[in-house]
mmCIF file of C-alpha atoms and ligand atoms in Angstrom:
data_model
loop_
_atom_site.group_PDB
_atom_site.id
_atom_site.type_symbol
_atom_site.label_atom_id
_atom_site.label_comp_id
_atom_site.label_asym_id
_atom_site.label_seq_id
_atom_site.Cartn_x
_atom_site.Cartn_y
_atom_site.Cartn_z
ATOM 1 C CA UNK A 9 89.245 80.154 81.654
ATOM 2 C CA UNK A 10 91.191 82.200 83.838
ATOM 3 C CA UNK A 11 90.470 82.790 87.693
ATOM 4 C CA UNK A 12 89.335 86.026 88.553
ATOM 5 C CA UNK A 13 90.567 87.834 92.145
ATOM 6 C CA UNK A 14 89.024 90.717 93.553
ATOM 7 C CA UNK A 15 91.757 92.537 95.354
ATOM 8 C CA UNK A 16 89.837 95.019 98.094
ATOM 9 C CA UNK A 17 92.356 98.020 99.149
ATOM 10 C CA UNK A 18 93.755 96.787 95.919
ATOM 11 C CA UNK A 19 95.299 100.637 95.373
ATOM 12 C CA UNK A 20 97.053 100.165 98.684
ATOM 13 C CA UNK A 21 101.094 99.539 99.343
ATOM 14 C CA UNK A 22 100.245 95.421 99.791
ATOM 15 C CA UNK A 23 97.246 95.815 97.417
ATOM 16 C CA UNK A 24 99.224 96.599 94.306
ATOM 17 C CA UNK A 25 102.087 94.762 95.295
ATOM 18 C CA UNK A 26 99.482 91.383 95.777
ATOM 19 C CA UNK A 27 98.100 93.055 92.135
ATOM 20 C CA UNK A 28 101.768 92.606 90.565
ATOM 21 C CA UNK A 29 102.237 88.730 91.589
ATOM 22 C CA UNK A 30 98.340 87.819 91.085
ATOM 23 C CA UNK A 31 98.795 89.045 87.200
ATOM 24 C CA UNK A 32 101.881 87.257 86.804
ATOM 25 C CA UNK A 33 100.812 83.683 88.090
ATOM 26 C CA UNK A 34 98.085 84.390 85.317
ATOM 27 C CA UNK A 35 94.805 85.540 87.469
ATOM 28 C CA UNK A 36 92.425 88.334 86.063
ATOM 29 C CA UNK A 37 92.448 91.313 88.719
ATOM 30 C CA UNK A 38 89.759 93.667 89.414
ATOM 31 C CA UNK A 39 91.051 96.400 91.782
ATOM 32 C CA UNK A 40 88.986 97.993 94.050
ATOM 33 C CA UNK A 41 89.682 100.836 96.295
ATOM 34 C CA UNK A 42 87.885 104.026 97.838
ATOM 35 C CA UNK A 43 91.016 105.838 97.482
ATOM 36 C CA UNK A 44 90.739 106.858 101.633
ATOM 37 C CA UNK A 45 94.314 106.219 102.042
ATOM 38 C CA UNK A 46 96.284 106.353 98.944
ATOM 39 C CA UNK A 47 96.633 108.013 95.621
ATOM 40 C CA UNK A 48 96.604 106.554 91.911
ATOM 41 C CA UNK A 49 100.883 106.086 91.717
ATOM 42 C CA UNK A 50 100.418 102.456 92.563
ATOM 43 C CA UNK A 51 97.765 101.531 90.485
ATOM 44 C CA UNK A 52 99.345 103.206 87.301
ATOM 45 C CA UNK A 53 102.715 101.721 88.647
ATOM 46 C CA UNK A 54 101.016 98.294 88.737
ATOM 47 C CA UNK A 55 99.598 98.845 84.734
ATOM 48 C CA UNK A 56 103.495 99.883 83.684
ATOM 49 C CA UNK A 57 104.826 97.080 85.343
ATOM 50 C CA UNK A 58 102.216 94.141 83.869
ATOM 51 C CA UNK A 59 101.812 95.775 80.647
ATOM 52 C CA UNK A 60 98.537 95.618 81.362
ATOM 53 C CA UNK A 61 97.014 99.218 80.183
ATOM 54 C CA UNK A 62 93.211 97.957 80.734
ATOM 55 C CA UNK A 63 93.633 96.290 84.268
ATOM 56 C CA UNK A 64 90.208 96.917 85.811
ATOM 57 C CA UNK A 65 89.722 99.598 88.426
ATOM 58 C CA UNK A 66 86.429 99.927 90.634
ATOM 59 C CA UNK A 67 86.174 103.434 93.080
ATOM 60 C CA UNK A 68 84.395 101.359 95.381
ATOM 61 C CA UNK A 69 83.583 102.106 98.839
ATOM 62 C CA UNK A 70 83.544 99.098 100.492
ATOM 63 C CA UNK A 71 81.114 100.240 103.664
ATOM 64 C CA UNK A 72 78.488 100.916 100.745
ATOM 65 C CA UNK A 73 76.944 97.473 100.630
ATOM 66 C CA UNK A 74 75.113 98.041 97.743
ATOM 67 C CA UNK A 75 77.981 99.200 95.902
ATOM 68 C CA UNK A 76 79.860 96.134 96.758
ATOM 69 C CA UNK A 77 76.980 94.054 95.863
ATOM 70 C CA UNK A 78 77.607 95.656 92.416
ATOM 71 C CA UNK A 79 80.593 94.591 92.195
ATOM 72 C CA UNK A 80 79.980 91.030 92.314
ATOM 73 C CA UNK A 81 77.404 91.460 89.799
ATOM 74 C CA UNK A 82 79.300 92.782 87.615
ATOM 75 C CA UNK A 83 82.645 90.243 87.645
ATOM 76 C CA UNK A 84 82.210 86.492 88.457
ATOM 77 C CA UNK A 85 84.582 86.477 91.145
ATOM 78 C CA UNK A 86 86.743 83.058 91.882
ATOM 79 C CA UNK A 87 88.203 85.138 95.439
ATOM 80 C CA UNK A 88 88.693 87.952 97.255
ATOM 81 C CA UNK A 89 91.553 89.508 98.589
ATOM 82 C CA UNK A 90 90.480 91.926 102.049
ATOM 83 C CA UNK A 91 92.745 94.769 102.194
ATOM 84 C CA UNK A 92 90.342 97.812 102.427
ATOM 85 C CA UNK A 93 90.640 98.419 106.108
ATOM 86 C CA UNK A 94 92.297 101.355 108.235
ATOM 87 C CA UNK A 95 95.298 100.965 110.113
ATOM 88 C CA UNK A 96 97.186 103.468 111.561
ATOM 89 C CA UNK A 97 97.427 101.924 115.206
ATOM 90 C CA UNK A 98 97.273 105.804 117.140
ATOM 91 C CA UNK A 99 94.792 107.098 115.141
ATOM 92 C CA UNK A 100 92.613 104.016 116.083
ATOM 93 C CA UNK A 101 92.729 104.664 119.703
ATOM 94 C CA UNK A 102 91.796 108.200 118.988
ATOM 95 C CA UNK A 103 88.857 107.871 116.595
ATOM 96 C CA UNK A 104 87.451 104.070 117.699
ATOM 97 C CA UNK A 105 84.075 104.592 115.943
ATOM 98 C CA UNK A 106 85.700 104.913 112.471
ATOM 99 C CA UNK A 107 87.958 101.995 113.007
ATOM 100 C CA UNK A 108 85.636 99.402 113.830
ATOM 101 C CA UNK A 109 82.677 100.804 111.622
ATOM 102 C CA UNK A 110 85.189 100.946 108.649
ATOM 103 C CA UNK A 111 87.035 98.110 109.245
ATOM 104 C CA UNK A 112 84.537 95.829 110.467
ATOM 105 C CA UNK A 113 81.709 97.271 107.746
ATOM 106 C CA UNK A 114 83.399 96.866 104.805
ATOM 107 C CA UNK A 115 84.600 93.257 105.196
ATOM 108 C CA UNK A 116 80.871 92.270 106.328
ATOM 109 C CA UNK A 117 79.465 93.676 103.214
ATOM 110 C CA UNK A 118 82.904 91.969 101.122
ATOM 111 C CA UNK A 119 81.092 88.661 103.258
ATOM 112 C CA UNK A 120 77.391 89.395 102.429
ATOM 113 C CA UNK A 121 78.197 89.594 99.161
ATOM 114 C CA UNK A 122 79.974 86.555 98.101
ATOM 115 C CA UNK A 123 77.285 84.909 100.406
ATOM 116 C CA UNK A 124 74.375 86.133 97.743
ATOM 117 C CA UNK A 125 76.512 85.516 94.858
ATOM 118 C CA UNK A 126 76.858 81.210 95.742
ATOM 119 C CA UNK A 127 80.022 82.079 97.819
ATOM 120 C CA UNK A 128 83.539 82.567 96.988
ATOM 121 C CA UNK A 129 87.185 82.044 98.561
ATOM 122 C CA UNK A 130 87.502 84.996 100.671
ATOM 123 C CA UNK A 131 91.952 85.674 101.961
ATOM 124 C CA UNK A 132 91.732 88.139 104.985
ATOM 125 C CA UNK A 133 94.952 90.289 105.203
ATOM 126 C CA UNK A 134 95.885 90.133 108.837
ATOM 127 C CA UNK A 135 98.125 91.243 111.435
ATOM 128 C CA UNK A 136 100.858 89.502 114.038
ATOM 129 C CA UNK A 137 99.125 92.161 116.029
ATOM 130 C CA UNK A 138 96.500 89.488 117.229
ATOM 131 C CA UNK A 139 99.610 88.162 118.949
ATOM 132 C CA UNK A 140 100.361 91.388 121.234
ATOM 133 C CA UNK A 141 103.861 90.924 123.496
ATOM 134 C CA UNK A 142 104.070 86.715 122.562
ATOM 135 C CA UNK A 143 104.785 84.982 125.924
ATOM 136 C CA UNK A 144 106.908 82.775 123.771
ATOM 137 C CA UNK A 145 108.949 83.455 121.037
ATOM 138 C CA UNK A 146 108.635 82.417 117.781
ATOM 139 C CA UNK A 147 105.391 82.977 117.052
ATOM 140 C CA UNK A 148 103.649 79.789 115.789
ATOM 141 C CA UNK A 149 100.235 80.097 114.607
ATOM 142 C CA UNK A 150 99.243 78.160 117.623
ATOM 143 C CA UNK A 151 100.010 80.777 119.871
ATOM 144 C CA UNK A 152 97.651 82.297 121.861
ATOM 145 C CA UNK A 153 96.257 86.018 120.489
ATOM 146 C CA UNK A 154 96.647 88.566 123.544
ATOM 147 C CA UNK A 155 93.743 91.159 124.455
ATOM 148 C CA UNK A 156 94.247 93.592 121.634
ATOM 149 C CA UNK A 157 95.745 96.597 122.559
ATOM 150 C CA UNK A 158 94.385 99.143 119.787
ATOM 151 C CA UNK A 159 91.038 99.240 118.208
ATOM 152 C CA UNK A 160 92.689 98.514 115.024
ATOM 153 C CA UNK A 161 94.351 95.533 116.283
ATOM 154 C CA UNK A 162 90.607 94.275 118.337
ATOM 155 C CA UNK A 163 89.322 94.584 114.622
ATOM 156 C CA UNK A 164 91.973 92.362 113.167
ATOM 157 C CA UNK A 165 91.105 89.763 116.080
ATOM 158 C CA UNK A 166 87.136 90.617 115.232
ATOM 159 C CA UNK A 167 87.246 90.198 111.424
ATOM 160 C CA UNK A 168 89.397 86.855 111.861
ATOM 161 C CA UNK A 169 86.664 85.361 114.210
ATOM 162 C CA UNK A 170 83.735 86.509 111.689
ATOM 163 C CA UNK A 171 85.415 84.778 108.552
ATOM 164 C CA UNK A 172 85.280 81.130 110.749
ATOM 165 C CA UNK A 173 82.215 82.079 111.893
ATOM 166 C CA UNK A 174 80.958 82.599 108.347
ATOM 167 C CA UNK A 175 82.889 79.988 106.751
ATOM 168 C CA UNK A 176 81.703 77.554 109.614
ATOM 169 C CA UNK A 177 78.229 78.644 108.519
ATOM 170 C CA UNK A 178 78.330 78.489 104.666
ATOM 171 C CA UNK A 179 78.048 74.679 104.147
ATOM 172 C CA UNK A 180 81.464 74.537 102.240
ATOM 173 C CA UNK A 181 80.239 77.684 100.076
ATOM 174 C CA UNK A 182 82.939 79.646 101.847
ATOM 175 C CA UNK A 183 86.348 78.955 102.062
ATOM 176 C CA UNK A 184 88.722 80.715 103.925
ATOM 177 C CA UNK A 185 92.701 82.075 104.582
ATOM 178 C CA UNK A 186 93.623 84.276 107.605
ATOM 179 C CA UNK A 187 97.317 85.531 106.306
ATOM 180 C CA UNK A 188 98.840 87.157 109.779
ATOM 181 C CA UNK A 189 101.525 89.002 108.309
ATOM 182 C CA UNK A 190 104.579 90.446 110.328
ATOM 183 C CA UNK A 191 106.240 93.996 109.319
ATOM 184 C CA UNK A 192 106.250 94.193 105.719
ATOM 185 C CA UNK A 193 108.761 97.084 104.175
ATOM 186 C CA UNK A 194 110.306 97.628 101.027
ATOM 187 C CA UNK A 195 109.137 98.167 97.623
ATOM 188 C CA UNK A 196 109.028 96.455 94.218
ATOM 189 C CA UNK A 197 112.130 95.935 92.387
ATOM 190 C CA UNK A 198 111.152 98.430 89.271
ATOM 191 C CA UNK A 199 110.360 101.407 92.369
ATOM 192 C CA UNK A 200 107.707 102.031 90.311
ATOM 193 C CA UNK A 201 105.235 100.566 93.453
ATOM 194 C CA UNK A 202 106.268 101.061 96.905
ATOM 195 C CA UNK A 203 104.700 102.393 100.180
ATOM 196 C CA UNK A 204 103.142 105.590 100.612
ATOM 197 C CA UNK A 205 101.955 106.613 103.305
ATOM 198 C CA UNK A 206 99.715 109.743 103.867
ATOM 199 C CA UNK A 207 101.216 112.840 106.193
ATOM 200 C CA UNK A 208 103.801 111.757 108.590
ATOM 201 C CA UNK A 209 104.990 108.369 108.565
ATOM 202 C CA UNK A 210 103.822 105.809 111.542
ATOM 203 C CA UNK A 211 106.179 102.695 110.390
ATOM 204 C CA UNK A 212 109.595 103.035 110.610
ATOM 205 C CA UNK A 213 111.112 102.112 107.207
ATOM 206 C CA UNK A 214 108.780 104.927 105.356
ATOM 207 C CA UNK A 215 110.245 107.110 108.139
ATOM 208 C CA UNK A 216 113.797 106.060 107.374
ATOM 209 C CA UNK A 217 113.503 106.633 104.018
ATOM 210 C CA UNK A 218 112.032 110.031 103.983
ATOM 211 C CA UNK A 219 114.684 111.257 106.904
ATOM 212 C CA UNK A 220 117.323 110.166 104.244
ATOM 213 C CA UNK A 221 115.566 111.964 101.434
ATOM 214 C CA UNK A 222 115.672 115.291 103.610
ATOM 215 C CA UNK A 223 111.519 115.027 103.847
ATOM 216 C CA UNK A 224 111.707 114.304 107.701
ATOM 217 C CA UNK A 225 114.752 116.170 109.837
ATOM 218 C CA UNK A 226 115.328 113.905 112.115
ATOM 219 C CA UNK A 227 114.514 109.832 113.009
ATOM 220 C CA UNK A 228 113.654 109.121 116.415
ATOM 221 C CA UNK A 229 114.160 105.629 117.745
ATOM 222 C CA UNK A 230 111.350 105.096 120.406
ATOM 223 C CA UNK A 231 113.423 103.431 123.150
ATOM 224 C CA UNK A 232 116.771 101.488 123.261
ATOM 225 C CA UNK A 233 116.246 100.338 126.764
ATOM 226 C CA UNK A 234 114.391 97.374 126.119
ATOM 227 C CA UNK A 235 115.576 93.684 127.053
ATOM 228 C CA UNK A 236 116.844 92.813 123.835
ATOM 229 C CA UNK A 237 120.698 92.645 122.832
ATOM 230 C CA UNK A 238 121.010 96.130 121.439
ATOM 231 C CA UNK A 239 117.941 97.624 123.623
ATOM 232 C CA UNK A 240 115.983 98.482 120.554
ATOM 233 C CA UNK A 241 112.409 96.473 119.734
ATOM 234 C CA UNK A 242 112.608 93.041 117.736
ATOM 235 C CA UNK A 243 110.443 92.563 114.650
ATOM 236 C CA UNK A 244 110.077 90.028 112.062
ATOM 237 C CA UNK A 245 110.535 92.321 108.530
ATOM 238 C CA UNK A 246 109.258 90.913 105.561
ATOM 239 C CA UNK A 247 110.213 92.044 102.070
ATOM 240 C CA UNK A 248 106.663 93.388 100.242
ATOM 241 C CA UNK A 249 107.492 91.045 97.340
ATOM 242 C CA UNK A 250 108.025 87.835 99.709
ATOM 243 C CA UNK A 251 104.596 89.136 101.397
ATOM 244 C CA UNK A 252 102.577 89.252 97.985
ATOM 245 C CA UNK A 253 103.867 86.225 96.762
ATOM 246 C CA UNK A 254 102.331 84.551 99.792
ATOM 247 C CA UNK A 255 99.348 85.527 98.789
ATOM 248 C CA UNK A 256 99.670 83.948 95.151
ATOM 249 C CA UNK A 257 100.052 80.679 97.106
ATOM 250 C CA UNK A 258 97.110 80.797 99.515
ATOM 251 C CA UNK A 259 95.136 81.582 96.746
ATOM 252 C CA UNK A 260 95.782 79.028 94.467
ATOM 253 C CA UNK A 261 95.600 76.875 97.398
ATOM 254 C CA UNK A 262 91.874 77.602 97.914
ATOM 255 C CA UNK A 263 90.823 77.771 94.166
ATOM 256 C CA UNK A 264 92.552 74.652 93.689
ATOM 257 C CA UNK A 265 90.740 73.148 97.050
ATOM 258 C CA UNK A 266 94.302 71.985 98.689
ATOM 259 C CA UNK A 267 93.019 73.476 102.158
ATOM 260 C CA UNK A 268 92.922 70.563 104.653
ATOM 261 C CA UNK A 269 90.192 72.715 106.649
ATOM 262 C CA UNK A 270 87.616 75.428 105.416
ATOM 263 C CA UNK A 271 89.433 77.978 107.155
ATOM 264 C CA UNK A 272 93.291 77.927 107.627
ATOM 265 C CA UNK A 273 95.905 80.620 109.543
ATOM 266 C CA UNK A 274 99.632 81.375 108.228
ATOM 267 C CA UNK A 275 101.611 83.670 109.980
ATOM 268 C CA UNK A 276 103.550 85.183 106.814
ATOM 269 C CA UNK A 277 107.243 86.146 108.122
ATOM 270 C CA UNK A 278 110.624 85.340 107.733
ATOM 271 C CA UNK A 279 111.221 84.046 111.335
ATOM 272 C CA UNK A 280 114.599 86.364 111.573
ATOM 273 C CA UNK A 281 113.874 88.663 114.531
ATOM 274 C CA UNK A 282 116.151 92.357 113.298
ATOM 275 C CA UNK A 283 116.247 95.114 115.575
ATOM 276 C CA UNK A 284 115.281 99.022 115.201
ATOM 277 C CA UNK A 285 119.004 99.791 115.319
ATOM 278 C CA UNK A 286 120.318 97.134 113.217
ATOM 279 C CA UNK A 287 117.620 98.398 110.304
ATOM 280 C CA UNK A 288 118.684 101.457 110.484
ATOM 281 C CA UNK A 289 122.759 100.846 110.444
ATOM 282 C CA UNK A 290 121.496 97.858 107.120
ATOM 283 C CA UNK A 291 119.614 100.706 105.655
ATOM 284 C CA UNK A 292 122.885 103.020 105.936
ATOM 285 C CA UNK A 293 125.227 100.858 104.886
ATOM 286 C CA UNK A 294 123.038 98.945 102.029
ATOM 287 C CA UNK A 295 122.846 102.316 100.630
ATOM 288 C CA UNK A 296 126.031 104.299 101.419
ATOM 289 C CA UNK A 297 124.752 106.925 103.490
ATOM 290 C CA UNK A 298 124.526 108.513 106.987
ATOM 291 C CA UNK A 299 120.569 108.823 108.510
ATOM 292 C CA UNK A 300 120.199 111.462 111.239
ATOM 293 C CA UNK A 301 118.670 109.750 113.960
ATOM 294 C CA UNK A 302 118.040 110.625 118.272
ATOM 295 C CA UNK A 303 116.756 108.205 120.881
ATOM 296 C CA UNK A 304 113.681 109.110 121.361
ATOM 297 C CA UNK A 305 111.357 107.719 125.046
ATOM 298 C CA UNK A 306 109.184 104.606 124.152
ATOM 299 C CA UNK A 307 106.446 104.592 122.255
ATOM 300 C CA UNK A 308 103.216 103.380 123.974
ATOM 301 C CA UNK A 309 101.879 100.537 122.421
ATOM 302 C CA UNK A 310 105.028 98.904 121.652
ATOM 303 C CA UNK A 311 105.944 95.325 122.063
ATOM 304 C CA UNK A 312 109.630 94.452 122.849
ATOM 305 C CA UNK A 313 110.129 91.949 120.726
ATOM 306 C CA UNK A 314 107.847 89.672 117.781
ATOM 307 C CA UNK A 315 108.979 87.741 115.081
ATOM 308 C CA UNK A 316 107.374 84.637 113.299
ATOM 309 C CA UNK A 317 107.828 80.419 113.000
ATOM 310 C CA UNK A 318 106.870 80.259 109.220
ATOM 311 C CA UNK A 319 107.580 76.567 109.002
ATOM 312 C CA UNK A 320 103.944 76.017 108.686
ATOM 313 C CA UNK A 321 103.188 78.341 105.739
ATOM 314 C CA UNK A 322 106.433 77.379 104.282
ATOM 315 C CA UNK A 323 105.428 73.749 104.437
ATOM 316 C CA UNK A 324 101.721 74.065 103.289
ATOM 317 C CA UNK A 325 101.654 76.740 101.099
ATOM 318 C CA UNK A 326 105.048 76.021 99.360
ATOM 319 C CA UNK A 327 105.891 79.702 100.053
ATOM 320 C CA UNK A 328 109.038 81.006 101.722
ATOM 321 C CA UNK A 329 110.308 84.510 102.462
ATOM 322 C CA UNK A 330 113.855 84.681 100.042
ATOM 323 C CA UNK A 331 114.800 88.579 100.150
ATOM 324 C CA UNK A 332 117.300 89.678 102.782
ATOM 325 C CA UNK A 333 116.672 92.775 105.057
ATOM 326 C CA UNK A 334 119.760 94.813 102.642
ATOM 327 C CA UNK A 335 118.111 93.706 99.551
ATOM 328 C CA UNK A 336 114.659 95.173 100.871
ATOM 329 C CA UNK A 337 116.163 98.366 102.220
ATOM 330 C CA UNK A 338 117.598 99.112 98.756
ATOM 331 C CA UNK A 339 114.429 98.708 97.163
ATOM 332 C CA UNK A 340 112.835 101.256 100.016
ATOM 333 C CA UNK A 341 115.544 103.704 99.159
ATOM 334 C CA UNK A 342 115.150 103.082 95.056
ATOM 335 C CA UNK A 343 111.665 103.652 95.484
ATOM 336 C CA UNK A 344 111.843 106.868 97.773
ATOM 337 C CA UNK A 345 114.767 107.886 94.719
ATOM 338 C CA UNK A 346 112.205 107.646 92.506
ATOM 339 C CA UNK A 347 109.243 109.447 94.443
ATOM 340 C CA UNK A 348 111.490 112.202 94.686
ATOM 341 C CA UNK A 349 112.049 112.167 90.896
ATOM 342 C CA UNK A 350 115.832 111.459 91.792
HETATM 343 C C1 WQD B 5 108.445 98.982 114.197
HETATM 344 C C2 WQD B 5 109.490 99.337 115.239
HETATM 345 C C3 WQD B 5 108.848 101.096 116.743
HETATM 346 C C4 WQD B 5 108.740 104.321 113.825
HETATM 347 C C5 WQD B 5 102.551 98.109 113.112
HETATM 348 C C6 WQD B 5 101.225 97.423 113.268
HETATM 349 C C7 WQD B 5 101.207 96.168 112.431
HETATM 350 C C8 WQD B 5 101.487 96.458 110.987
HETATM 351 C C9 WQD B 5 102.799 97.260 110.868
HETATM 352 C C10 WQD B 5 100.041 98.186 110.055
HETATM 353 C C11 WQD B 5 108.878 99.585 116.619
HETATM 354 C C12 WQD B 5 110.036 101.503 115.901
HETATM 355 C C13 WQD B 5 108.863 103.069 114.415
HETATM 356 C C14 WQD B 5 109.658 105.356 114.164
HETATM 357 C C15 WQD B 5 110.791 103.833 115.636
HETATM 358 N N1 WQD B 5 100.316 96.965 110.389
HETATM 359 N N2 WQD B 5 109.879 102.840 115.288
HETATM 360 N N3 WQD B 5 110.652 105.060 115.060
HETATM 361 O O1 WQD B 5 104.436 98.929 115.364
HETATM 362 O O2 WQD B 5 105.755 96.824 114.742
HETATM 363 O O3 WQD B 5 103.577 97.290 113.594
HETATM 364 O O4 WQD B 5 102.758 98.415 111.751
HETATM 365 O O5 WQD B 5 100.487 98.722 109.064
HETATM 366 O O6 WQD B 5 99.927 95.569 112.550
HETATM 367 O O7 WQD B 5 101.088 97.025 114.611
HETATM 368 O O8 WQD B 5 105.564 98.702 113.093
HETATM 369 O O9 WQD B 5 107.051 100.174 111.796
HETATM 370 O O10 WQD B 5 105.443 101.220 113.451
HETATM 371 O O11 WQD B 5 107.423 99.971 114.284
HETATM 372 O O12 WQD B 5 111.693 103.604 116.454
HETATM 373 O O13 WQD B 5 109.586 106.515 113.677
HETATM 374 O O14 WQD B 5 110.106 100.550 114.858
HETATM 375 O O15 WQD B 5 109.023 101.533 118.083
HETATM 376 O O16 WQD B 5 109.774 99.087 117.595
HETATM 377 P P1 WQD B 5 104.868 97.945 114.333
HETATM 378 P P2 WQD B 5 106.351 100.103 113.101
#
């Protein structure tokens, strides 16, 4: 009998990219997704890649508890995947009340729920955001998280500290998988899926892509006078196919009760620190073209630099990060190609 995963946000850039891998290991999917933040491309891009014309889709609003109740009524659910949150870092600081009622509602009703239903395996899509500026560098899972500095980032730290509270609390009936990931970009392979973000871009690569496609004039770098070699910020990318694949792993890992504790942390990254500028002269040259680009003052809110140690996800889950930052940045560009009906 096959496993069944409910994939929350499941409509989402990670969401349908998690989708994509989960149907191809062999899981059932059930995708749920309010639609808040995203459109229907990925989904139907999801059912073209798969082949699967009848994957199950659920307009669920996750904040509706009885709705989400309804949901595990209606499937038997093995786990669920947490994606439905929102997380455009500035807007959180301006509208705090909808960040933590969202984010923090929806995955307590996602954790009522498989309470009342006998429990399930519940993966919480996270952020290396708990981390803030690491004192050192790479990040191991062991690291300490820093005050947050964003209401979206304080509900990341939140949610994480209510799934071990919960799994602590459910007698085994809970299992659990905090996946910190690091900068994910790119898109699948067929650019059929990719990310999509709504109104102007806040993460660079989206921005990249749309200043090449003549949707944004200009790119502006936030700062190249930070301590690093080229004075542009340090981030661990991650290809969106390495990312969902991760998830595949950690999943199986719970159903097939390989966790050595009821609630385990990976940070999911490459552990190759790439700077803003060398993206951006990758992206050019990956793809045979010239982006217009200024440097721009800092952005607040930045860290200087952030990349991962994945030797402990690579070792427990079996899971490693293969793609290479020009392999990714082709992909972005494919799937921008295509969004532009190019
Ligand atoms: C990366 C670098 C910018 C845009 C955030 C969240 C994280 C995760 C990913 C949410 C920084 C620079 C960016 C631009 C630029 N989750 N940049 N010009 O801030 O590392 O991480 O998004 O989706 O939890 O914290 O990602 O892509 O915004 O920025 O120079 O137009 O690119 O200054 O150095 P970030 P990012």
């Amino acid at each position: 009998m096959k496993k069944t995963v409910l994939v929350s946000g499941g409509a989402g850039f990670i969401g349908s990219h998690v989708t994509v891998e989960l149907l191809e290991a062999g899981y059932e999917v059930v995708v749920a997704d309010n639609m808040s933040n995203c459109d229907m491309t990925c989904f139907e891009g999801v059912k073209k890649i798969t082949g699967r014309a009848d994957l199950p889709f659920e307009k669920v609003d996750f904040c509706d508890a009885v709705a989400t109740e309804a949901l595990f009524d209606k499937y038997k659910i093995d786990a669920v995947i947490h994606f439905a949150a929102f997380k455009a870092v500035g807007e959180s600081v301006d509208k705090p009340v909808m960040y933590y009622k969202n984010n923090l509602g929806s995955f307590l009703n996602v954790l009522e729920a498989a309470q009342t239903h006998g429990g399930c395996n519940v993966l919480f899509s996270s952020s290396a955001t708990v981390y803030g500026q690491p004192e050192k560098l790479p990040v191991t899972e062991e690291s300490p998280r820093q005050p947050a500095t964003s209401p979206y980032g304080a509900t990341k730290q939140m949610c994480e500290d209510i799934l071990q509270d919960t799994v602590k609390a459910s007698g085994g009936a809970i299992k659990g998988i905090l996946l910190r990931y690091f900068n994910p970009i790119g898109a699948h392979p067929s650019a059929l899926i990719g990310e999509l973000p709504r109104g102007v871009p806040n993460n660079l690569v989206p921005f990249i892509t749309q200043t090449a496609i003549g949707k944004r004039e200009c790119l502006s770098i936030f700062g190249d006078d930070y301590p690093t070699p080229d004075g542009t910020c340090l981030r661990d990318y991650i290809d969106i196919v390495d990312l969902a694949k991760a998830h595949v792993f950690a999943v199986t890992r719970m159903i097939e009760g390989k966790m050595k504790k009821d609630c385990e942390v990976f940070n999911v990254g490459t552990g190759r620190p790439v700077s803003v500028m060398e993206l951006v002269t990758a992206f050019e040259k990956v793809n045979g073209l010239k982006l217009n680009y200024k440097i721009a003052p800092r952005r607040p809110g930045d860290v200087t630099a952030v990349w991962a140690d994945p030797t402990l996800a690579n070792k427990e889950l079996g899971w490693k990060a293969t793609r290479s930052v020009e392999e990714t940045l082709k992909a972005a560009w494919a799937w921008e190609k295509h969004l532009a009906g190019k």
